[in-house]
């Protein structure tokens, strides 16, 4: 089967969850004991579903290589630094020859930005931004910056650094035609104004 769109919902590797295994769980799937995947995770029970004992980066690359027609790839954001470093070091253009849309953590996305010349849509998962990340993103996106037409970014309502530098992040992709900013908040307070850092200017 050759896929055009592929989404990996939740990936747990051994650097995040010790135990020497890699595990892929769907948040919508039911476990054998009747509890859903999210509840199992919250209770610290990862079960024994789809256990992988191989290198996660290698598995991701093999999966991508098996889908040369893939145009849209969505990755969850719970990936270890070891896997991210491996992806940045080993991912090649031949792994994603037709990729046009990517959703990933910014650090993971940088591995793809260097090798996916046809990329048009970029959806960055939420993370703690800082000067070093912005500098790395600027360097790694240099070759693809003019190709991005659809740009989505998720922001913590309280991330003052990112709100103060959001215009600079936008400028990384000057040909953006569709822009979406998703504000994530852990509060239900009606008095909180999430975008105050950016929109007060």
Coordinates of N, CA, C and O in Angstrom, one line a residue:
X1 N 0.8 -1.2 0.0 CA 0.0 0.0 0.0 C 0.9 1.3 0.0 O 1.8 1.4 0.8
X2 N 0.6 2.1 -0.9 CA 1.4 3.4 -1.0 C 0.5 4.5 -0.5 O -0.6 4.8 -1.0
X3 N 1.0 5.2 0.5 CA 0.2 6.3 1.2 C 0.6 7.6 0.7 O 1.8 7.9 0.4
X4 N -0.4 8.5 0.8 CA -0.1 10.0 0.5 C -0.1 10.8 1.8 O 0.7 11.7 1.9
X5 N -0.9 10.3 2.8 CA -0.9 11.0 4.1 C -0.7 10.0 5.2 O -1.2 8.9 5.1
X6 N 0.1 10.4 6.2 CA 0.4 9.5 7.3 C 0.6 10.3 8.6 O 1.2 11.3 8.6
X7 N -0.1 9.7 9.6 CA 0.0 10.4 10.9 C 0.4 9.4 12.0 O -0.1 8.3 12.1
X8 N 1.5 9.7 12.8 CA 1.9 8.9 13.9 C 1.5 9.6 15.2 O 2.0 10.6 15.5
X9 N 0.4 9.1 15.9 CA -0.1 9.9 17.0 C 0.8 10.1 18.2 O 1.1 11.2 18.6
X10 N 1.2 9.0 18.8 CA 2.1 9.1 20.0 C 3.2 8.1 19.9 O 3.0 6.9 19.6
X11 N 4.4 8.6 20.0 CA 5.6 7.7 20.0 C 6.4 7.8 21.3 O 6.7 8.9 21.7
X12 N 6.6 6.7 21.9 CA 7.4 6.7 23.1 C 8.7 5.9 22.9 O 8.6 4.7 22.5
X13 N 9.8 6.5 23.1 CA 11.0 5.7 23.0 C 11.7 5.6 24.3 O 11.4 6.2 25.3
X14 N 12.8 4.7 24.4 CA 13.3 4.3 25.6 C 14.0 5.5 26.4 O 14.3 5.4 27.6
X15 N 14.4 6.6 25.7 CA 15.0 7.7 26.4 C 14.0 8.5 27.2 O 14.3 9.2 28.1
X16 N 12.7 8.4 26.8 CA 11.7 9.1 27.6 C 11.0 8.2 28.6 O 10.7 8.5 29.7
X17 N 10.7 6.9 28.1 CA 10.2 5.9 29.0 C 11.1 4.7 29.1 O 11.2 3.9 28.3
X18 N 12.0 4.7 30.2 CA 13.0 3.7 30.3 C 12.4 2.3 30.3 O 11.2 2.1 30.7
X19 N 13.1 1.3 29.9 CA 12.7 0.0 29.8 C 13.2 -0.8 28.6 O 12.9 -2.0 28.4
X20 N 13.9 -0.1 27.7 CA 14.5 -0.7 26.6 C 13.6 -1.0 25.5 O 13.8 -1.9 24.7
X21 N 12.4 -0.4 25.4 CA 11.5 -0.7 24.3 C 11.0 0.6 23.7 O 11.0 1.7 24.3
X22 N 10.5 0.5 22.5 CA 9.9 1.7 21.8 C 8.4 1.3 21.6 O 8.1 0.1 21.3
X23 N 7.5 2.2 21.8 CA 6.1 1.8 21.8 C 5.3 2.9 21.0 O 5.5 4.1 21.1
X24 N 4.4 2.4 20.2 CA 3.5 3.3 19.4 C 2.1 3.0 19.9 O 1.6 1.9 19.8
X25 N 1.4 4.0 20.5 CA 0.0 3.9 21.0 C -0.8 4.9 20.3 O -0.5 6.0 20.1
X26 N -2.0 4.5 20.0 CA -3.0 5.4 19.5 C -3.8 5.9 20.6 O -4.4 5.2 21.4
X27 N -4.0 7.3 20.7 CA -4.8 7.8 21.9 C -6.3 7.5 21.8 O -7.0 7.6 22.7
X28 N -6.7 7.0 20.6 CA -8.1 6.6 20.4 C -8.4 5.1 20.6 O -9.5 4.7 20.6
X29 N -7.3 4.3 20.8 CA -7.5 2.9 20.9 C -7.8 2.5 22.3 O -7.4 3.1 23.3
X30 N -8.6 1.4 22.5 CA -8.9 0.9 23.8 C -7.9 -0.2 24.2 O -7.4 -1.0 23.4
X31 N -7.5 -0.2 25.4 CA -6.6 -1.2 25.9 C -7.4 -2.5 26.3 O -8.6 -2.5 26.4
X32 N -6.6 -3.5 26.6 CA -7.3 -4.8 26.9 C -8.0 -4.7 28.2 O -9.0 -5.5 28.5
X33 N -7.7 -3.8 29.2 CA -8.3 -3.8 30.4 C -9.5 -2.8 30.4 O -10.1 -2.5 31.5
X34 N -9.8 -2.3 29.2 CA -11.0 -1.4 29.1 C -10.7 0.0 29.3 O -11.6 0.8 29.0
X35 N -9.5 0.4 29.7 CA -9.2 1.8 29.8 C -8.7 2.3 28.5 O -8.0 1.6 27.8
X36 N -8.9 3.6 28.1 CA -8.4 4.1 26.9 C -6.9 4.4 27.0 O -6.4 4.5 28.1
X37 N -6.2 4.6 25.9 CA -4.8 4.9 25.9 C -4.3 6.0 26.7 O -3.3 5.9 27.4
X38 N -5.1 7.1 26.6 CA -4.7 8.3 27.4 C -4.7 8.1 28.9 O -3.8 8.5 29.6
X39 N -5.7 7.3 29.4 CA -5.8 7.1 30.8 C -4.7 6.1 31.2 O -4.1 6.3 32.3
X40 N -4.3 5.2 30.4 CA -3.2 4.3 30.7 C -1.9 5.1 30.9 O -1.2 4.9 31.8
X41 N -1.7 6.0 30.0 CA -0.5 6.8 30.0 C -0.4 7.7 31.3 O 0.6 7.8 31.9
X42 N -1.6 8.3 31.6 CA -1.7 9.1 32.8 C -1.4 8.3 34.1 O -0.8 8.8 35.0
X43 N -1.8 7.1 34.0 CA -1.6 6.2 35.2 C -0.2 5.5 35.2 O 0.1 4.6 36.0
X44 N 0.6 5.8 34.2 CA 1.9 5.2 34.1 C 1.9 3.8 33.5 O 2.9 3.1 33.6
X45 N 0.8 3.4 32.9 CA 0.7 2.0 32.4 C 0.8 2.1 30.8 O -0.1 2.5 30.2
X46 N 1.9 1.7 30.3 CA 2.1 1.7 28.8 C 1.7 0.4 28.1 O 1.7 0.3 26.9
X47 N 1.4 -0.6 28.9 CA 0.9 -1.8 28.4 C 2.0 -2.5 27.6 O 3.2 -2.3 27.7
X48 N 1.6 -3.4 26.6 CA 2.5 -4.1 25.8 C 2.2 -4.1 24.4 O 2.5 -5.0 23.6
X49 N 1.5 -3.0 23.9 CA 1.0 -2.9 22.6 C 2.2 -2.4 21.7 O 2.9 -1.5 22.0
X50 N 2.3 -3.1 20.5 CA 3.3 -2.6 19.5 C 4.6 -2.3 20.0 O 5.1 -1.2 19.8
X51 N 5.2 -3.2 20.8 CA 6.6 -2.9 21.3 C 7.6 -3.0 20.2 O 7.7 -4.0 19.5
X52 N 8.5 -2.0 20.2 CA 9.6 -2.0 19.2 C 10.9 -2.0 20.0 O 11.1 -1.3 21.0
X53 N 11.8 -2.8 19.6 CA 13.1 -2.9 20.2 C 14.2 -2.3 19.4 O 15.4 -2.5 19.7
X54 N 13.9 -1.7 18.3 CA 14.9 -1.1 17.4 C 15.0 0.4 17.5 O 14.3 1.0 18.3
X55 N 16.0 0.9 16.9 CA 16.2 2.4 16.9 C 15.1 3.1 16.3 O 14.7 2.8 15.2
X56 N 14.5 4.1 17.0 CA 13.3 4.8 16.5 C 13.6 5.6 15.3 O 12.8 5.6 14.3
X57 N 14.7 6.3 15.2 CA 15.1 7.0 14.0 C 15.2 6.1 12.8 O 14.6 6.4 11.7
X58 N 15.8 4.9 13.0 CA 15.9 4.0 11.9 C 14.5 3.5 11.4 O 14.3 3.4 10.2
X59 N 13.6 3.3 12.4 CA 12.3 2.8 12.1 C 11.5 3.9 11.3 O 10.8 3.6 10.3
X60 N 11.6 5.1 11.7 CA 11.0 6.2 11.0 C 11.5 6.3 9.6 O 10.7 6.5 8.6
X61 N 12.8 6.2 9.4 CA 13.4 6.3 8.0 C 12.9 5.2 7.2 O 12.6 5.4 6.0
X62 N 12.9 4.0 7.7 CA 12.4 2.8 6.9 C 11.0 3.0 6.5 O 10.6 2.6 5.4
X63 N 10.2 3.5 7.4 CA 8.8 3.7 7.1 C 8.6 4.7 6.0 O 7.8 4.6 5.1
X64 N 9.4 5.8 6.1 CA 9.3 6.9 5.0 C 9.8 6.3 3.7 O 9.2 6.6 2.7
X65 N 10.8 5.6 3.7 CA 11.4 5.0 2.5 C 10.4 4.0 1.8 O 10.4 3.9 0.6
X66 N 9.5 3.4 2.6 CA 8.5 2.5 2.1 C 7.3 3.2 1.5 O 6.5 2.6 0.9
X67 N 7.3 4.6 1.7 CA 6.2 5.4 1.2 C 6.7 6.5 0.4 O 6.6 7.7 0.7
X68 N 7.2 6.3 -0.8 CA 7.9 7.3 -1.6 C 6.9 8.3 -2.2 O 7.3 9.4 -2.6
X69 N 5.6 8.0 -2.1 CA 4.6 9.0 -2.6 C 4.0 9.8 -1.5 O 3.1 10.7 -1.8
X70 N 4.5 9.7 -0.3 CA 4.0 10.4 0.8 C 4.1 11.9 0.6 O 5.2 12.5 0.4
X71 N 3.0 12.6 0.8 CA 3.0 14.1 0.7 C 2.7 14.8 2.0 O 3.1 15.9 2.2
X72 N 2.0 14.1 2.9 CA 1.7 14.8 4.2 C 2.1 13.8 5.3 O 1.7 12.7 5.4
X73 N 2.9 14.3 6.3 CA 3.4 13.5 7.4 C 3.2 14.3 8.7 O 3.6 15.5 8.8
X74 N 2.5 13.7 9.6 CA 2.3 14.3 10.9 C 2.9 13.4 12.0 O 2.6 12.3 12.2
X75 N 3.7 14.1 12.8 CA 4.4 13.4 13.9 C 4.0 14.1 15.2 O 3.8 15.3 15.3
X76 N 3.8 13.2 16.3 CA 3.5 13.8 17.6 C 4.8 14.4 18.2 O 5.9 14.3 17.6
X77 N 4.7 15.1 19.3 CA 5.8 15.8 19.8 C 6.6 15.2 20.9 O 7.6 15.7 21.4
X78 N 6.2 13.9 21.3 CA 6.9 13.3 22.4 C 8.0 12.4 21.9 O 7.9 11.1 21.8
X79 N 9.1 13.0 21.4 CA 10.2 12.3 20.8 C 11.5 12.7 21.6 O 11.7 13.9 21.8
X80 N 12.4 11.8 21.9 CA 13.5 12.1 22.7 C 14.6 12.9 21.9 O 14.6 12.8 20.7
X81 N 15.5 13.5 22.7 CA 16.5 14.3 22.0 C 17.5 13.4 21.2 O 18.0 13.8 20.2
X82 N 17.7 12.1 21.7 CA 18.5 11.2 21.0 C 18.0 10.9 19.6 O 18.7 10.9 18.6
X83 N 16.7 10.7 19.5 CA 16.1 10.4 18.2 C 16.1 11.6 17.3 O 16.3 11.5 16.1
X84 N 15.8 12.8 17.9 CA 15.9 14.0 17.1 C 17.3 14.2 16.5 O 17.4 14.6 15.4
X85 N 18.3 14.0 17.4 CA 19.7 14.2 16.9 C 20.0 13.2 15.7 O 20.6 13.6 14.8
X86 N 19.5 12.0 15.9 CA 19.8 11.0 14.9 C 19.0 11.4 13.6 O 19.6 11.2 12.5
X87 N 17.8 11.9 13.7 CA 17.1 12.3 12.5 C 17.8 13.4 11.8 O 17.9 13.4 10.5
X88 N 18.3 14.4 12.5 CA 18.9 15.5 12.0 C 20.2 15.1 11.3 O 20.7 15.7 10.3
X89 N 20.9 14.0 11.7 CA 22.1 13.6 11.2 C 22.0 12.7 10.0 O 22.9 12.6 9.1
X90 N 20.9 11.9 9.9 CA 20.8 10.8 8.9 C 19.7 11.0 7.9 O 19.8 10.4 6.8
X91 N 18.6 11.8 8.2 CA 17.5 11.9 7.2 C 18.0 12.5 5.9 O 18.8 13.4 5.9
X92 N 17.6 11.9 4.8 CA 18.0 12.2 3.5 C 16.9 12.6 2.6 O 15.7 12.2 2.8
X93 N 17.2 13.3 1.5 CA 16.1 13.7 0.5 C 15.4 12.5 -0.1 O 14.2 12.6 -0.3
X94 N 16.1 11.4 -0.3 CA 15.5 10.2 -0.8 C 14.5 9.6 0.1 O 13.6 8.8 -0.3
X95 N 14.5 10.0 1.4 CA 13.5 9.5 2.4 C 12.2 10.1 2.2 O 11.1 9.6 2.5
X96 N 12.2 11.4 1.7 CA 10.9 12.2 1.6 C 10.9 12.9 0.3 O 10.8 14.1 0.2
X97 N 10.9 12.2 -0.9 CA 11.1 12.9 -2.2 C 9.8 13.7 -2.6 O 10.0 14.6 -3.4
X98 N 8.7 13.4 -2.0 CA 7.4 14.1 -2.4 C 6.7 14.8 -1.3 O 5.6 15.2 -1.4
X99 N 7.4 14.9 -0.1 CA 6.8 15.5 1.0 C 6.4 17.0 0.8 O 7.3 17.8 0.4
X100 N 5.2 17.3 1.0 CA 4.7 18.7 0.8 C 4.2 19.3 2.1 O 4.1 20.6 2.2
X101 N 3.8 18.5 3.1 CA 3.2 19.1 4.3 C 3.8 18.3 5.5 O 3.8 17.1 5.5
X102 N 4.2 19.0 6.6 CA 4.8 18.4 7.8 C 4.2 19.0 9.0 O 4.1 20.3 9.1
X103 N 3.8 18.2 10.0 CA 3.5 18.6 11.3 C 4.5 17.9 12.3 O 4.5 16.7 12.3
X104 N 5.2 18.7 13.0 CA 6.2 18.1 13.9 C 6.7 19.2 14.9 O 6.5 20.4 14.8
X105 N 7.4 18.7 16.0 CA 8.1 19.5 16.9 C 9.2 20.3 16.1 O 9.7 19.8 15.1
X106 N 9.4 21.6 16.5 CA 10.4 22.4 15.7 C 11.8 21.7 15.5 O 12.4 21.8 14.5
X107 N 12.2 21.0 16.6 CA 13.5 20.3 16.5 C 13.5 19.2 15.5 O 14.5 19.0 14.7
X108 N 12.4 18.5 15.4 CA 12.2 17.4 14.4 C 12.1 18.0 13.1 O 12.6 17.5 12.1
X109 N 11.3 19.1 13.0 CA 11.0 19.7 11.7 C 12.3 20.2 11.0 O 12.4 20.1 9.8
X110 N 13.3 20.6 11.8 CA 14.5 21.1 11.2 C 15.3 20.0 10.4 O 16.0 20.2 9.4
X111 N 15.1 18.7 10.8 CA 15.7 17.6 10.1 C 15.1 17.5 8.7 O 15.8 17.1 7.7
X112 N 13.8 17.8 8.6 CA 13.1 17.7 7.3 C 13.3 18.9 6.4 O 13.3 18.8 5.2
X113 N 13.4 20.1 7.1 CA 13.5 21.3 6.3 C 14.7 21.3 5.4 O 14.7 21.9 4.3
X114 N 15.8 20.6 5.8 CA 17.0 20.6 5.0 C 17.0 19.6 3.8 O 17.8 19.7 2.9
X115 N 16.0 18.7 3.8 CA 16.0 17.6 2.8 C 14.7 17.5 2.0 O 14.5 16.5 1.3
X116 N 13.7 18.4 2.3 CA 12.4 18.2 1.6 C 12.2 19.5 0.8 O 11.4 20.4 1.2
X117 N 12.7 19.5 -0.4 CA 12.6 20.7 -1.3 C 11.2 21.0 -1.8 O 11.0 22.2 -2.2
X118 N 10.3 20.1 -1.7 CA 8.9 20.3 -2.2 C 8.0 20.7 -1.0 O 6.8 20.9 -1.2
X119 N 8.5 20.9 0.2 CA 7.7 21.2 1.3 C 7.0 22.6 1.2 O 7.7 23.6 0.9
X120 N 5.7 22.6 1.3 CA 4.9 23.8 1.2 C 4.2 24.2 2.5 O 3.9 25.4 2.7
X121 N 3.8 23.2 3.3 CA 3.1 23.4 4.5 C 3.9 23.0 5.7 O 4.4 21.9 5.8
X122 N 4.0 23.8 6.7 CA 4.7 23.5 8.0 C 3.9 23.9 9.2 O 3.4 25.0 9.3
X123 N 3.7 22.9 10.0 CA 2.9 23.0 11.2 C 3.8 22.6 12.4 O 4.1 21.5 12.6
X124 N 4.2 23.6 13.2 CA 5.1 23.4 14.3 C 4.4 23.2 15.6 O 3.6 24.0 16.0
X125 N 4.6 22.0 16.2 CA 4.0 21.7 17.5 C 4.6 22.6 18.6 O 5.6 23.3 18.4
X126 N 3.9 22.6 19.7 CA 4.3 23.6 20.8 C 5.7 23.2 21.5 O 5.9 22.0 21.6
X127 N 6.5 24.1 21.8 CA 7.7 23.9 22.5 C 8.2 25.2 23.2 O 7.6 26.2 23.0
X128 N 9.2 25.1 24.0 CA 9.7 26.3 24.6 C 10.8 27.0 23.7 O 11.9 26.4 23.6
X129 N 10.4 28.1 23.1 CA 11.3 28.8 22.2 C 12.3 29.6 22.9 O 12.0 30.1 24.0
X130 N 13.4 29.8 22.3 CA 14.5 30.7 22.9 C 15.4 31.1 21.7 O 15.2 30.7 20.6
X131 N 16.4 31.9 22.0 CA 17.2 32.5 21.0 C 18.0 31.4 20.2 O 18.1 31.5 19.0
X132 N 18.4 30.3 20.9 CA 19.2 29.3 20.2 C 18.3 28.5 19.2 O 18.8 28.2 18.1
X133 N 17.1 28.2 19.6 CA 16.2 27.5 18.7 C 15.9 28.4 17.5 O 15.8 27.9 16.3
X134 N 15.6 29.7 17.7 CA 15.3 30.6 16.6 C 16.5 30.6 15.6 O 16.3 30.6 14.4
X135 N 17.7 30.7 16.1 CA 18.9 30.7 15.3 C 19.1 29.4 14.5 O 19.4 29.4 13.3
X136 N 18.8 28.3 15.1 CA 18.9 27.0 14.5 C 17.9 26.9 13.4 O 18.1 26.3 12.3
X137 N 16.6 27.3 13.7 CA 15.6 27.2 12.7 C 15.9 28.1 11.5 O 15.6 27.7 10.3
X138 N 16.5 29.3 11.7 CA 16.8 30.1 10.6 C 17.9 29.5 9.7 O 17.8 29.5 8.5
X139 N 18.9 28.8 10.3 CA 19.9 28.2 9.6 C 19.4 27.0 8.8 O 19.7 26.8 7.6
X140 N 18.6 26.2 9.4 CA 18.1 24.9 8.8 C 17.0 25.2 7.8 O 16.7 24.3 6.9
X141 N 16.3 26.3 7.8 CA 15.2 26.6 6.9 C 15.7 27.4 5.7 O 14.8 27.8 4.9
X142 N 16.9 27.8 5.7 CA 17.4 28.7 4.6 C 17.1 28.2 3.2 O 16.6 29.0 2.4
X143 N 17.2 26.9 3.0 CA 17.0 26.4 1.6 C 15.6 26.3 1.3 O 15.2 26.2 0.1
X144 N 14.7 26.2 2.3 CA 13.3 25.9 2.0 C 12.4 27.2 2.3 O 11.2 27.2 2.0
X145 N 13.0 28.2 2.9 CA 12.2 29.3 3.4 C 11.2 30.0 2.4 O 10.1 30.4 2.7
X146 N 11.6 30.0 1.1 CA 10.8 30.6 0.1 C 9.7 29.7 -0.4 O 8.8 30.2 -1.1
X147 N 9.7 28.4 -0.1 CA 8.8 27.5 -0.6 C 7.5 27.3 0.3 O 6.5 26.9 -0.1
X148 N 7.7 27.7 1.6 CA 6.6 27.5 2.5 C 5.5 28.5 2.2 O 5.7 29.7 2.2
X149 N 4.3 27.9 2.0 CA 3.1 28.7 1.7 C 2.1 28.7 2.9 O 1.3 29.6 3.1
X150 N 2.1 27.6 3.6 CA 1.1 27.5 4.8 C 1.9 27.2 6.0 O 2.7 26.3 6.1
X151 N 1.8 28.1 7.0 CA 2.6 28.1 8.2 C 1.7 28.1 9.4 O 0.9 29.1 9.6
X152 N 1.8 27.1 10.3 CA 1.0 27.1 11.6 C 2.0 26.9 12.7 O 3.0 26.1 12.6
X153 N 1.7 27.6 13.8 CA 2.6 27.5 15.0 C 1.7 27.5 16.2 O 0.7 28.3 16.3
X154 N 2.1 26.7 17.2 CA 1.4 26.7 18.5 C 2.2 27.4 19.5 O 3.4 27.2 19.6
X155 N 1.5 28.2 20.4 CA 2.1 29.1 21.3 C 1.5 28.9 22.7 O 0.3 28.9 22.8
X156 N 2.3 28.8 23.7 CA 1.8 28.8 25.1 C 1.4 30.3 25.4 O 2.1 31.2 25.0
X157 N 0.2 30.4 26.0 CA -0.3 31.8 26.3 C 0.7 32.6 27.1 O 0.8 33.8 27.0
X158 N 1.5 31.9 27.9 CA 2.4 32.6 28.9 C 3.9 32.7 28.4 O 4.7 33.1 29.1
X159 N 4.1 32.3 27.1 CA 5.5 32.3 26.6 C 5.8 33.7 26.1 O 5.7 34.0 24.9
X160 N 6.3 34.5 27.0 CA 6.6 35.9 26.7 C 7.6 36.1 25.7 O 7.6 36.9 24.8
X161 N 8.7 35.2 25.7 CA 9.7 35.3 24.7 C 9.2 35.1 23.3 O 9.5 35.9 22.4
X162 N 8.4 34.1 23.1 CA 7.9 33.8 21.8 C 6.9 34.9 21.3 O 7.0 35.4 20.1
X163 N 6.1 35.4 22.2 CA 5.2 36.5 21.8 C 6.0 37.8 21.4 O 5.7 38.5 20.4
X164 N 7.1 38.0 22.1 CA 7.9 39.2 21.8 C 8.7 39.0 20.5 O 9.2 40.0 19.9
X165 N 8.9 37.7 20.1 CA 9.7 37.4 18.9 C 8.9 36.8 17.8 O 9.5 36.3 16.8
X166 N 7.6 36.8 17.9 CA 6.8 36.1 16.9 C 6.9 36.6 15.5 O 7.0 35.9 14.5
X167 N 7.0 37.9 15.4 CA 7.2 38.5 14.1 C 8.5 38.0 13.4 O 8.5 37.8 12.2
X168 N 9.5 37.8 14.2 CA 10.8 37.3 13.7 C 10.6 35.9 13.2 O 11.2 35.5 12.1
X169 N 9.9 35.1 13.9 CA 9.6 33.7 13.5 C 8.8 33.7 12.2 O 9.1 32.9 11.3
X170 N 7.8 34.6 12.1 CA 7.0 34.7 10.9 C 8.0 35.0 9.7 O 7.8 34.5 8.6
X171 N 8.9 35.9 9.9 CA 9.8 36.3 8.8 C 10.7 35.2 8.3 O 11.3 35.4 7.2
X172 N 10.8 34.1 9.0 CA 11.6 32.9 8.5 C 11.0 32.4 7.2 O 11.7 31.8 6.4
X173 N 9.7 32.6 7.0 CA 9.0 32.1 5.8 C 8.2 33.2 5.2 O 7.0 33.3 5.3
X174 N 8.9 34.1 4.4 CA 8.4 35.3 3.9 C 7.3 35.1 2.8 O 6.5 36.1 2.6
X175 N 7.2 33.9 2.2 CA 6.2 33.7 1.2 C 4.9 33.0 1.7 O 4.1 32.5 0.9
X176 N 4.8 33.0 3.0 CA 3.6 32.4 3.7 C 2.3 33.1 3.1 O 2.2 34.3 3.2
X177 N 1.4 32.3 2.7 CA 0.1 32.8 2.2 C -1.1 32.5 3.2 O -2.0 33.2 3.3
X178 N -0.9 31.4 4.0 CA -1.9 31.0 5.0 C -1.2 30.9 6.3 O -0.3 30.0 6.5
X179 N -1.5 31.7 7.3 CA -0.9 31.7 8.6 C -1.9 31.4 9.7 O -3.0 32.0 9.8
X180 N -1.5 30.5 10.6 CA -2.4 30.2 11.7 C -1.5 30.1 13.0 O -0.5 29.5 13.1
X181 N -2.0 30.8 14.1 CA -1.4 30.8 15.4 C -2.4 30.2 16.4 O -3.5 30.7 16.6
X182 N -2.0 29.0 16.9 CA -2.9 28.4 17.9 C -2.3 28.6 19.3 O -1.2 28.4 19.6
X183 N -3.2 29.2 20.2 CA -2.8 29.5 21.5 C -3.2 28.4 22.5 O -4.4 28.1 22.6
X184 N -2.2 27.9 23.2 CA -2.5 26.8 24.1 C -2.4 27.4 25.5 O -1.5 28.1 25.9
X185 N -3.4 27.1 26.4 CA -3.5 27.6 27.7 C -3.9 26.5 28.7 O -4.7 25.6 28.4
X186 N -3.3 26.6 29.9 CA -3.6 25.6 30.9 C -4.6 26.2 31.9 O -4.8 25.6 32.9
X187 N -5.1 27.3 31.6 CA -6.0 28.0 32.6 C -7.4 28.2 31.9 O -7.5 28.3 30.7
X188 N -8.4 28.2 32.7 CA -9.7 28.4 32.2 C -10.2 29.8 32.6 O -11.4 30.1 32.4
X189 N -9.3 30.6 33.2 CA -9.7 31.9 33.7 C -10.1 32.8 32.6 O -9.5 32.9 31.5
X190 N -11.3 33.4 32.7 CA -11.8 34.3 31.6 C -11.0 35.7 31.6 O -11.2 36.4 30.7
X191 N -10.2 35.9 32.7 CA -9.6 37.2 32.7 C -8.2 37.2 32.0 O -7.6 38.2 31.8
X192 N -7.7 36.0 31.7 CA -6.4 35.8 31.0 C -6.5 36.3 29.6 O -7.4 36.0 28.9
X193 N -5.5 37.1 29.2 CA -5.4 37.5 27.8 C -4.2 36.9 27.2 O -3.1 37.5 27.3
X194 N -4.3 35.8 26.6 CA -3.1 35.0 26.1 C -2.2 35.8 25.2 O -1.0 35.6 25.3
X195 N -2.7 36.6 24.3 CA -1.9 37.2 23.3 C -1.4 38.6 23.7 O -0.9 39.4 22.9
X196 N -1.5 39.0 25.0 CA -1.2 40.4 25.4 C 0.2 40.8 25.0 O 0.5 41.9 24.7
X197 N 1.2 39.8 25.0 CA 2.6 40.1 24.8 C 2.8 40.6 23.3 O 3.6 41.5 23.0
X198 N 2.0 40.0 22.4 CA 2.2 40.3 21.0 C 1.3 41.4 20.5 O 1.7 42.4 19.9
X199 N 0.0 41.4 20.9 CA -1.0 42.3 20.3 C -1.1 43.6 21.0 O -1.7 44.5 20.5
X200 N -0.4 43.8 22.1 CA -0.4 45.1 22.8 C 0.5 46.1 22.0 O 0.4 47.3 22.2
X201 N 1.4 45.6 21.1 CA 2.3 46.4 20.4 C 1.6 47.1 19.2 O 0.8 46.6 18.6

